[in-house]
Amino acid sequence: MVNRMKMQNKVAMITGAASGIGREVAVCLAREGCQLCLVDINAVQLERLKEELSELTFVLTCIGDVTDHHFIQGVIKMIEQHFGRLDLALNNAGVTTAANAVADVTIDEWHKVMNINVDSLYYCMHYQIPLMLKNDGGAIVNMSSMLGLIATKNRAPYVTSKHAVTGMSKAVALDYADQNIRVNSVHPGYIETPLIEHIDHQALVKKHPVGRLGKVEEVAALVSFLFSNEAQFITGSQYVIDGGYSIQ
């Protein structure tokens, strides 16, 4: 059993925190006593979450675009000023596109997905890791997807970007394994979040051997475990949470 008290007073940064998996991880970590820096471009939802969680812990919010590396650099400076340290980071901001074969994907669509799903993770780790190194190290979880390990038709930008997250996480884990920084990736299947609101849920359910979609609480519990001291020997790993979708 994970000893939640070991999470007390750790400082966590979460991107894409205003909704879906990021929001649920923020709620989970707040309940465990973490202090939070929540990052999102949706100011209304982010401030609503801050108000909700402020009863549990100290919450710093940063509203902006994760594809702007100057913004991410500023976020890290704010974390250092307010907390003096960074222990945990969930790099979760992500986007998908409409289903199209690659020849029908526009150049702008391709770059949008890569900028948000890949470049922003590089920016985050580029600035997060030096602050972690100033203290006792830390743990990073990068949100990939089951489509970061397998592929599906008409989703080339998303599949490519999530495979990149998988590879980048493994490479960075090797870079810092001897400096007490752990980096792992989480690979959800279809989770009940706003990201899949436009997709036929019944059709999706049939693709999962367990007969249902995933829940944000389940992904949050996995992320929380990877952040905990019980996961100290885990780095460079890919944790699939997809109800058996990818083993078919």
PDB file of C-alpha atoms in Angstrom:
ATOM      1  CA  MET A   1       0.000   0.000   0.000  1.00  0.00           C
ATOM      2  CA  VAL A   2       1.279   3.483  -0.899  1.00  0.00           C
ATOM      3  CA  ASN A   3       2.073   5.589   2.165  1.00  0.00           C
ATOM      4  CA  ARG A   4       0.371   8.828   1.234  1.00  0.00           C
ATOM      5  CA  MET A   5       2.007  10.755   4.050  1.00  0.00           C
ATOM      6  CA  LYS A   6       5.277  10.558   2.128  1.00  0.00           C
ATOM      7  CA  MET A   7       3.714  12.949  -0.416  1.00  0.00           C
ATOM      8  CA  GLN A   8       3.075  15.593   2.242  1.00  0.00           C
ATOM      9  CA  ASN A   9       4.369  19.063   1.285  1.00  0.00           C
ATOM     10  CA  LYS A  10       5.972  17.981  -1.969  1.00  0.00           C
ATOM     11  CA  VAL A  11       5.646  20.501  -4.806  1.00  0.00           C
ATOM     12  CA  ALA A  12       4.021  19.343  -8.037  1.00  0.00           C
ATOM     13  CA  MET A  13       3.603  21.040 -11.413  1.00  0.00           C
ATOM     14  CA  ILE A  14       0.785  19.884 -13.700  1.00  0.00           C
ATOM     15  CA  THR A  15       0.182  21.082 -17.258  1.00  0.00           C
ATOM     16  CA  GLY A  16      -3.216  20.646 -18.862  1.00  0.00           C
ATOM     17  CA  ALA A  17      -4.552  20.877 -15.316  1.00  0.00           C
ATOM     18  CA  ALA A  18      -7.932  22.486 -15.895  1.00  0.00           C
ATOM     19  CA  SER A  19      -9.831  19.411 -17.072  1.00  0.00           C
ATOM     20  CA  GLY A  20      -9.729  15.665 -17.623  1.00  0.00           C
ATOM     21  CA  ILE A  21      -6.788  13.649 -16.340  1.00  0.00           C
ATOM     22  CA  GLY A  22      -4.759  16.703 -15.317  1.00  0.00           C
ATOM     23  CA  ARG A  23      -7.598  17.987 -13.146  1.00  0.00           C
ATOM     24  CA  GLU A  24      -8.084  14.641 -11.454  1.00  0.00           C
ATOM     25  CA  VAL A  25      -4.368  14.291 -10.729  1.00  0.00           C
ATOM     26  CA  ALA A  26      -4.435  17.766  -9.176  1.00  0.00           C
ATOM     27  CA  VAL A  27      -7.336  16.740  -6.932  1.00  0.00           C
ATOM     28  CA  CYS A  28      -5.580  13.498  -5.981  1.00  0.00           C
ATOM     29  CA  LEU A  29      -2.281  15.195  -5.112  1.00  0.00           C
ATOM     30  CA  ALA A  30      -4.007  17.965  -3.175  1.00  0.00           C
ATOM     31  CA  ARG A  31      -5.711  15.347  -1.015  1.00  0.00           C
ATOM     32  CA  GLU A  32      -2.309  13.779  -0.378  1.00  0.00           C
ATOM     33  CA  GLY A  33      -0.879  17.076   0.849  1.00  0.00           C
ATOM     34  CA  CYS A  34       1.122  18.229  -2.182  1.00  0.00           C
ATOM     35  CA  GLN A  35       1.487  21.915  -2.943  1.00  0.00           C
ATOM     36  CA  LEU A  36       0.539  22.606  -6.546  1.00  0.00           C
ATOM     37  CA  CYS A  37       1.421  24.717  -9.565  1.00  0.00           C
ATOM     38  CA  LEU A  38      -1.380  24.244 -12.064  1.00  0.00           C
ATOM     39  CA  VAL A  39      -0.865  25.280 -15.697  1.00  0.00           C
ATOM     40  CA  ASP A  40      -3.489  25.617 -18.416  1.00  0.00           C
ATOM     41  CA  ILE A  41      -4.682  27.990 -21.120  1.00  0.00           C
ATOM     42  CA  ASN A  42      -8.292  27.863 -19.859  1.00  0.00           C
ATOM     43  CA  ALA A  43      -8.380  30.613 -17.257  1.00  0.00           C
ATOM     44  CA  VAL A  44     -11.983  30.099 -16.122  1.00  0.00           C
ATOM     45  CA  GLN A  45     -11.688  26.378 -15.438  1.00  0.00           C
ATOM     46  CA  LEU A  46      -8.234  26.744 -13.886  1.00  0.00           C
ATOM     47  CA  GLU A  47      -9.340  29.397 -11.415  1.00  0.00           C
ATOM     48  CA  ARG A  48     -12.419  27.334 -10.562  1.00  0.00           C
ATOM     49  CA  LEU A  49     -10.154  24.396  -9.745  1.00  0.00           C
ATOM     50  CA  LYS A  50      -7.870  26.599  -7.662  1.00  0.00           C
ATOM     51  CA  GLU A  51     -10.830  27.759  -5.606  1.00  0.00           C
ATOM     52  CA  GLU A  52     -11.884  24.148  -5.038  1.00  0.00           C
ATOM     53  CA  LEU A  53      -8.444  22.914  -4.012  1.00  0.00           C
ATOM     54  CA  SER A  54      -7.351  25.892  -1.935  1.00  0.00           C
ATOM     55  CA  GLU A  55      -9.231  24.390   1.013  1.00  0.00           C
ATOM     56  CA  LEU A  56      -6.823  21.440   0.880  1.00  0.00           C
ATOM     57  CA  THR A  57      -3.449  22.952  -0.048  1.00  0.00           C
ATOM     58  CA  PHE A  58      -1.609  25.946  -1.469  1.00  0.00           C
ATOM     59  CA  VAL A  59      -2.291  26.328  -5.186  1.00  0.00           C
ATOM     60  CA  LEU A  60      -0.388  28.525  -7.645  1.00  0.00           C
ATOM     61  CA  THR A  61      -2.002  28.927 -11.079  1.00  0.00           C
ATOM     62  CA  CYS A  62      -0.247  29.918 -14.292  1.00  0.00           C
ATOM     63  CA  ILE A  63      -2.442  30.698 -17.275  1.00  0.00           C
ATOM     64  CA  GLY A  64      -0.755  30.499 -20.651  1.00  0.00           C
ATOM     65  CA  ASP A  65       0.333  28.558 -23.715  1.00  0.00           C
ATOM     66  CA  VAL A  66       2.634  25.581 -23.095  1.00  0.00           C
ATOM     67  CA  THR A  67       4.007  25.875 -26.640  1.00  0.00           C
ATOM     68  CA  ASP A  68       5.681  29.160 -25.634  1.00  0.00           C
ATOM     69  CA  HIS A  69       9.004  28.215 -24.045  1.00  0.00           C
ATOM     70  CA  HIS A  70       9.324  31.679 -22.505  1.00  0.00           C
ATOM     71  CA  PHE A  71       6.046  31.054 -20.682  1.00  0.00           C
ATOM     72  CA  ILE A  72       7.267  27.699 -19.358  1.00  0.00           C
ATOM     73  CA  GLN A  73      10.531  29.275 -18.233  1.00  0.00           C
ATOM     74  CA  GLY A  74       8.485  31.894 -16.382  1.00  0.00           C
ATOM     75  CA  VAL A  75       6.383  29.211 -14.716  1.00  0.00           C
ATOM     76  CA  ILE A  76       9.499  27.501 -13.371  1.00  0.00           C
ATOM     77  CA  LYS A  77      10.811  30.816 -12.054  1.00  0.00           C
ATOM     78  CA  MET A  78       7.498  31.366 -10.248  1.00  0.00           C
ATOM     79  CA  ILE A  79       7.683  27.887  -8.735  1.00  0.00           C
ATOM     80  CA  GLU A  80      11.188  28.590  -7.453  1.00  0.00           C
ATOM     81  CA  GLN A  81      10.120  31.941  -6.022  1.00  0.00           C
ATOM     82  CA  HIS A  82       7.006  30.608  -4.299  1.00  0.00           C
ATOM     83  CA  PHE A  83       8.150  27.141  -3.209  1.00  0.00           C
ATOM     84  CA  GLY A  84      11.928  27.036  -3.559  1.00  0.00           C
ATOM     85  CA  ARG A  85      11.791  23.568  -5.081  1.00  0.00           C
ATOM     86  CA  LEU A  86      10.057  21.245  -7.550  1.00  0.00           C
ATOM     87  CA  ASP A  87       9.601  17.570  -6.683  1.00  0.00           C
ATOM     88  CA  LEU A  88       6.984  16.250  -9.117  1.00  0.00           C
ATOM     89  CA  ALA A  89       5.857  17.115 -12.627  1.00  0.00           C
ATOM     90  CA  LEU A  90       3.013  15.797 -14.749  1.00  0.00           C
ATOM     91  CA  ASN A  91       3.455  16.992 -18.330  1.00  0.00           C
ATOM     92  CA  ASN A  92      -0.052  16.344 -19.507  1.00  0.00           C
ATOM     93  CA  ALA A  93      -1.158  19.040 -21.962  1.00  0.00           C
ATOM     94  CA  GLY A  94      -2.228  17.437 -25.212  1.00  0.00           C
ATOM     95  CA  VAL A  95      -4.431  17.728 -28.261  1.00  0.00           C
ATOM     96  CA  THR A  96      -5.687  15.576 -31.104  1.00  0.00           C
ATOM     97  CA  THR A  97      -7.164  16.288 -34.538  1.00  0.00           C
ATOM     98  CA  ALA A  98     -10.001  15.083 -36.709  1.00  0.00           C
ATOM     99  CA  ALA A  99      -9.490  11.666 -38.305  1.00  0.00           C
ATOM    100  CA  ASN A 100      -7.722  12.041 -41.648  1.00  0.00           C
ATOM    101  CA  ALA A 101      -5.214  10.152 -43.735  1.00  0.00           C
ATOM    102  CA  VAL A 102      -1.839  11.862 -43.641  1.00  0.00           C
ATOM    103  CA  ALA A 103      -2.173  13.385 -47.133  1.00  0.00           C
ATOM    104  CA  ASP A 104      -5.307  15.178 -45.916  1.00  0.00           C
ATOM    105  CA  VAL A 105      -3.752  16.532 -42.733  1.00  0.00           C
ATOM    106  CA  THR A 106      -2.865  20.187 -43.172  1.00  0.00           C
ATOM    107  CA  ILE A 107       0.604  21.483 -42.388  1.00  0.00           C
ATOM    108  CA  ASP A 108      -0.884  23.719 -39.686  1.00  0.00           C
ATOM    109  CA  GLU A 109      -2.690  20.777 -38.063  1.00  0.00           C
ATOM    110  CA  TRP A 110       0.509  18.734 -38.037  1.00  0.00           C
ATOM    111  CA  HIS A 111       2.529  21.498 -36.394  1.00  0.00           C
ATOM    112  CA  LYS A 112      -0.204  22.226 -33.845  1.00  0.00           C
ATOM    113  CA  VAL A 113      -0.172  18.616 -32.620  1.00  0.00           C
ATOM    114  CA  MET A 114       3.624  18.448 -32.530  1.00  0.00           C
ATOM    115  CA  ASN A 115       3.943  21.789 -30.761  1.00  0.00           C
ATOM    116  CA  ILE A 116       1.518  20.881 -27.999  1.00  0.00           C
ATOM    117  CA  ASN A 117       2.171  17.158 -27.613  1.00  0.00           C
ATOM    118  CA  VAL A 118       5.941  17.050 -28.155  1.00  0.00           C
ATOM    119  CA  ASP A 119       7.623  20.453 -28.054  1.00  0.00           C
ATOM    120  CA  SER A 120       5.873  21.524 -24.849  1.00  0.00           C
ATOM    121  CA  LEU A 121       7.121  18.403 -23.052  1.00  0.00           C
ATOM    122  CA  TYR A 122      10.677  19.212 -24.074  1.00  0.00           C
ATOM    123  CA  TYR A 123      10.245  22.791 -22.853  1.00  0.00           C
ATOM    124  CA  CYS A 124       8.825  21.563 -19.557  1.00  0.00           C
ATOM    125  CA  MET A 125      11.578  19.045 -18.832  1.00  0.00           C
ATOM    126  CA  HIS A 126      14.254  21.454 -20.072  1.00  0.00           C
ATOM    127  CA  TYR A 127      13.281  23.892 -17.317  1.00  0.00           C
ATOM    128  CA  GLN A 128      11.903  21.501 -14.671  1.00  0.00           C
ATOM    129  CA  ILE A 129      14.978  19.327 -14.337  1.00  0.00           C
ATOM    130  CA  PRO A 130      17.510  22.037 -13.336  1.00  0.00           C
ATOM    131  CA  LEU A 131      15.206  23.090 -10.491  1.00  0.00           C
ATOM    132  CA  MET A 132      14.763  19.479  -9.386  1.00  0.00           C
ATOM    133  CA  LEU A 133      18.538  19.035  -9.419  1.00  0.00           C
ATOM    134  CA  LYS A 134      18.945  21.947  -7.015  1.00  0.00           C
ATOM    135  CA  ASN A 135      17.238  19.879  -4.340  1.00  0.00           C
ATOM    136  CA  ASP A 136      16.898  16.124  -3.947  1.00  0.00           C
ATOM    137  CA  GLY A 137      15.882  15.183  -7.480  1.00  0.00           C
ATOM    138  CA  GLY A 138      12.320  14.438  -8.476  1.00  0.00           C
ATOM    139  CA  ALA A 139       9.859  12.416 -10.500  1.00  0.00           C
ATOM    140  CA  ILE A 140       8.390  13.276 -13.905  1.00  0.00           C
ATOM    141  CA  VAL A 141       5.427  11.608 -15.577  1.00  0.00           C
ATOM    142  CA  ASN A 142       4.813  12.381 -19.243  1.00  0.00           C
ATOM    143  CA  MET A 143       1.331  11.679 -20.543  1.00  0.00           C
ATOM    144  CA  SER A 144       1.522   9.613 -23.703  1.00  0.00           C
ATOM    145  CA  SER A 145      -1.230   7.268 -24.908  1.00  0.00           C
ATOM    146  CA  MET A 146      -1.714   3.649 -25.848  1.00  0.00           C
ATOM    147  CA  LEU A 147      -1.232   5.162 -29.328  1.00  0.00           C
ATOM    148  CA  GLY A 148       2.290   5.966 -28.211  1.00  0.00           C
ATOM    149  CA  LEU A 149       2.929   2.227 -28.425  1.00  0.00           C
ATOM    150  CA  ILE A 150       0.588   1.075 -31.202  1.00  0.00           C
ATOM    151  CA  ALA A 151      -1.071   2.794 -34.162  1.00  0.00           C
ATOM    152  CA  THR A 152      -4.558   3.320 -35.503  1.00  0.00           C
ATOM    153  CA  LYS A 153      -5.892   4.409 -38.872  1.00  0.00           C
ATOM    154  CA  ASN A 154      -6.159   8.087 -39.856  1.00  0.00           C
ATOM    155  CA  ARG A 155      -4.397   9.445 -36.763  1.00  0.00           C
ATOM    156  CA  ALA A 156      -0.836   9.960 -37.992  1.00  0.00           C
ATOM    157  CA  PRO A 157      -0.159  13.282 -36.207  1.00  0.00           C
ATOM    158  CA  TYR A 158      -1.412  12.053 -32.843  1.00  0.00           C
ATOM    159  CA  VAL A 159       0.219   8.613 -33.127  1.00  0.00           C
ATOM    160  CA  THR A 160       3.528  10.170 -34.158  1.00  0.00           C
ATOM    161  CA  SER A 161       3.470  12.705 -31.345  1.00  0.00           C
ATOM    162  CA  LYS A 162       2.653  10.147 -28.670  1.00  0.00           C
ATOM    163  CA  HIS A 163       5.376   7.771 -29.895  1.00  0.00           C
ATOM    164  CA  ALA A 164       7.736  10.741 -29.593  1.00  0.00           C
ATOM    165  CA  VAL A 165       6.673  11.217 -25.971  1.00  0.00           C
ATOM    166  CA  THR A 166       7.456   7.553 -25.306  1.00  0.00           C
ATOM    167  CA  GLY A 167      10.941   7.798 -26.787  1.00  0.00           C
ATOM    168  CA  MET A 168      11.722  11.143 -25.217  1.00  0.00           C
ATOM    169  CA  SER A 169      10.721   9.872 -21.782  1.00  0.00           C
ATOM    170  CA  LYS A 170      13.034   6.860 -22.063  1.00  0.00           C
ATOM    171  CA  ALA A 171      15.944   8.978 -23.302  1.00  0.00           C
ATOM    172  CA  VAL A 172      15.591  11.586 -20.542  1.00  0.00           C
ATOM    173  CA  ALA A 173      15.225   8.843 -17.944  1.00  0.00           C
ATOM    174  CA  LEU A 174      18.652   7.561 -18.990  1.00  0.00           C
ATOM    175  CA  ASP A 175      20.143  11.054 -18.917  1.00  0.00           C
ATOM    176  CA  TYR A 176      19.257  11.587 -15.253  1.00  0.00           C
ATOM    177  CA  ALA A 177      18.915   8.095 -13.749  1.00  0.00           C
ATOM    178  CA  ASP A 178      22.088   8.592 -11.679  1.00  0.00           C
ATOM    179  CA  GLN A 179      20.930  11.993 -10.404  1.00  0.00           C
ATOM    180  CA  ASN A 180      17.767  10.868  -8.617  1.00  0.00           C
ATOM    181  CA  ILE A 181      15.362  12.055 -11.305  1.00  0.00           C
ATOM    182  CA  ARG A 182      12.891   9.457 -12.530  1.00  0.00           C
ATOM    183  CA  VAL A 183      10.976   9.827 -15.804  1.00  0.00           C
ATOM    184  CA  ASN A 184       8.135   7.529 -16.822  1.00  0.00           C
ATOM    185  CA  SER A 185       5.327   7.689 -19.363  1.00  0.00           C
ATOM    186  CA  VAL A 186       1.669   6.764 -18.868  1.00  0.00           C
ATOM    187  CA  HIS A 187      -0.347   5.369 -21.762  1.00  0.00           C
ATOM    188  CA  PRO A 188      -4.110   5.614 -21.302  1.00  0.00           C
ATOM    189  CA  GLY A 189      -6.653   4.036 -23.590  1.00  0.00           C
ATOM    190  CA  TYR A 190      -9.906   5.869 -24.149  1.00  0.00           C
ATOM    191  CA  ILE A 191     -10.702   7.690 -20.910  1.00  0.00           C
ATOM    192  CA  GLU A 192     -13.928   9.531 -20.188  1.00  0.00           C
ATOM    193  CA  THR A 193     -12.606  13.070 -20.727  1.00  0.00           C
ATOM    194  CA  PRO A 194     -13.559  16.089 -22.876  1.00  0.00           C
ATOM    195  CA  LEU A 195     -10.897  14.980 -25.393  1.00  0.00           C
ATOM    196  CA  ILE A 196     -13.171  12.188 -26.676  1.00  0.00           C
ATOM    197  CA  GLU A 197     -16.539  13.907 -26.447  1.00  0.00           C
ATOM    198  CA  HIS A 198     -16.792  13.965 -30.261  1.00  0.00           C
ATOM    199  CA  ILE A 199     -16.316  10.184 -30.602  1.00  0.00           C
ATOM    200  CA  ASP A 200     -19.086   7.542 -30.509  1.00  0.00           C
ATOM    201  CA  HIS A 201     -18.697   6.125 -26.989  1.00  0.00           C
ATOM    202  CA  GLN A 202     -20.578   2.897 -27.667  1.00  0.00           C
ATOM    203  CA  ALA A 203     -18.249   2.085 -30.548  1.00  0.00           C
ATOM    204  CA  LEU A 204     -15.264   2.774 -28.315  1.00  0.00           C
ATOM    205  CA  VAL A 205     -16.533   0.586 -25.498  1.00  0.00           C
ATOM    206  CA  LYS A 206     -16.702  -2.407 -27.857  1.00  0.00           C
ATOM    207  CA  LYS A 207     -12.984  -2.035 -28.589  1.00  0.00           C
ATOM    208  CA  HIS A 208     -12.008  -2.524 -24.943  1.00  0.00           C
ATOM    209  CA  PRO A 209     -11.888  -6.134 -23.683  1.00  0.00           C
ATOM    210  CA  VAL A 210     -12.971  -5.016 -20.207  1.00  0.00           C
ATOM    211  CA  GLY A 211     -16.201  -3.651 -21.722  1.00  0.00           C
ATOM    212  CA  ARG A 212     -15.983  -0.018 -20.657  1.00  0.00           C
ATOM    213  CA  LEU A 213     -13.981   3.171 -20.993  1.00  0.00           C
ATOM    214  CA  GLY A 214     -11.405   4.216 -18.440  1.00  0.00           C
ATOM    215  CA  LYS A 215     -11.975   6.689 -15.634  1.00  0.00           C
ATOM    216  CA  VAL A 216      -9.823   9.698 -14.817  1.00  0.00           C
ATOM    217  CA  GLU A 217      -9.601   8.522 -11.219  1.00  0.00           C
ATOM    218  CA  GLU A 218      -7.875   5.340 -12.367  1.00  0.00           C
ATOM    219  CA  VAL A 219      -5.237   7.223 -14.336  1.00  0.00           C
ATOM    220  CA  ALA A 220      -4.720   9.655 -11.460  1.00  0.00           C
ATOM    221  CA  ALA A 221      -4.099   6.755  -9.075  1.00  0.00           C
ATOM    222  CA  LEU A 222      -1.413   5.390 -11.419  1.00  0.00           C
ATOM    223  CA  VAL A 223       0.295   8.783 -11.740  1.00  0.00           C
ATOM    224  CA  SER A 224       0.203   9.207  -7.963  1.00  0.00           C
ATOM    225  CA  PHE A 225       1.876   5.831  -7.516  1.00  0.00           C
ATOM    226  CA  LEU A 226       4.648   6.737  -9.983  1.00  0.00           C
ATOM    227  CA  PHE A 227       5.241   9.911  -7.978  1.00  0.00           C
ATOM    228  CA  SER A 228       5.445   8.052  -4.678  1.00  0.00           C
ATOM    229  CA  ASN A 229       8.474   6.683  -2.841  1.00  0.00           C
ATOM    230  CA  GLU A 230       7.191   3.181  -3.559  1.00  0.00           C
ATOM    231  CA  ALA A 231       8.134   3.754  -7.215  1.00  0.00           C
ATOM    232  CA  GLN A 232      11.736   4.804  -6.573  1.00  0.00           C
ATOM    233  CA  PHE A 233      13.139   1.881  -8.600  1.00  0.00           C
ATOM    234  CA  ILE A 234      10.943   2.663 -11.606  1.00  0.00           C
ATOM    235  CA  THR A 235      12.259   4.896 -14.375  1.00  0.00           C
ATOM    236  CA  GLY A 236      12.116   4.856 -18.157  1.00  0.00           C
ATOM    237  CA  SER A 237       9.006   2.660 -18.052  1.00  0.00           C
ATOM    238  CA  GLN A 238       5.775   2.758 -20.020  1.00  0.00           C
ATOM    239  CA  TYR A 239       2.619   2.176 -18.002  1.00  0.00           C
ATOM    240  CA  VAL A 240      -0.343   1.161 -20.143  1.00  0.00           C
ATOM    241  CA  ILE A 241      -3.825   1.715 -18.681  1.00  0.00           C
ATOM    242  CA  ASP A 242      -6.210   0.853 -21.515  1.00  0.00           C
ATOM    243  CA  GLY A 243      -8.559  -1.921 -20.438  1.00  0.00           C
ATOM    244  CA  GLY A 244      -6.743  -4.412 -22.648  1.00  0.00           C
ATOM    245  CA  TYR A 245      -7.193  -2.434 -25.881  1.00  0.00           C
ATOM    246  CA  SER A 246      -3.570  -2.702 -27.035  1.00  0.00           C
ATOM    247  CA  ILE A 247      -3.100  -6.426 -26.342  1.00  0.00           C
ATOM    248  CA  GLN A 248      -5.624  -7.571 -28.944  1.00  0.00           C
TER     249      GLN A 248
END
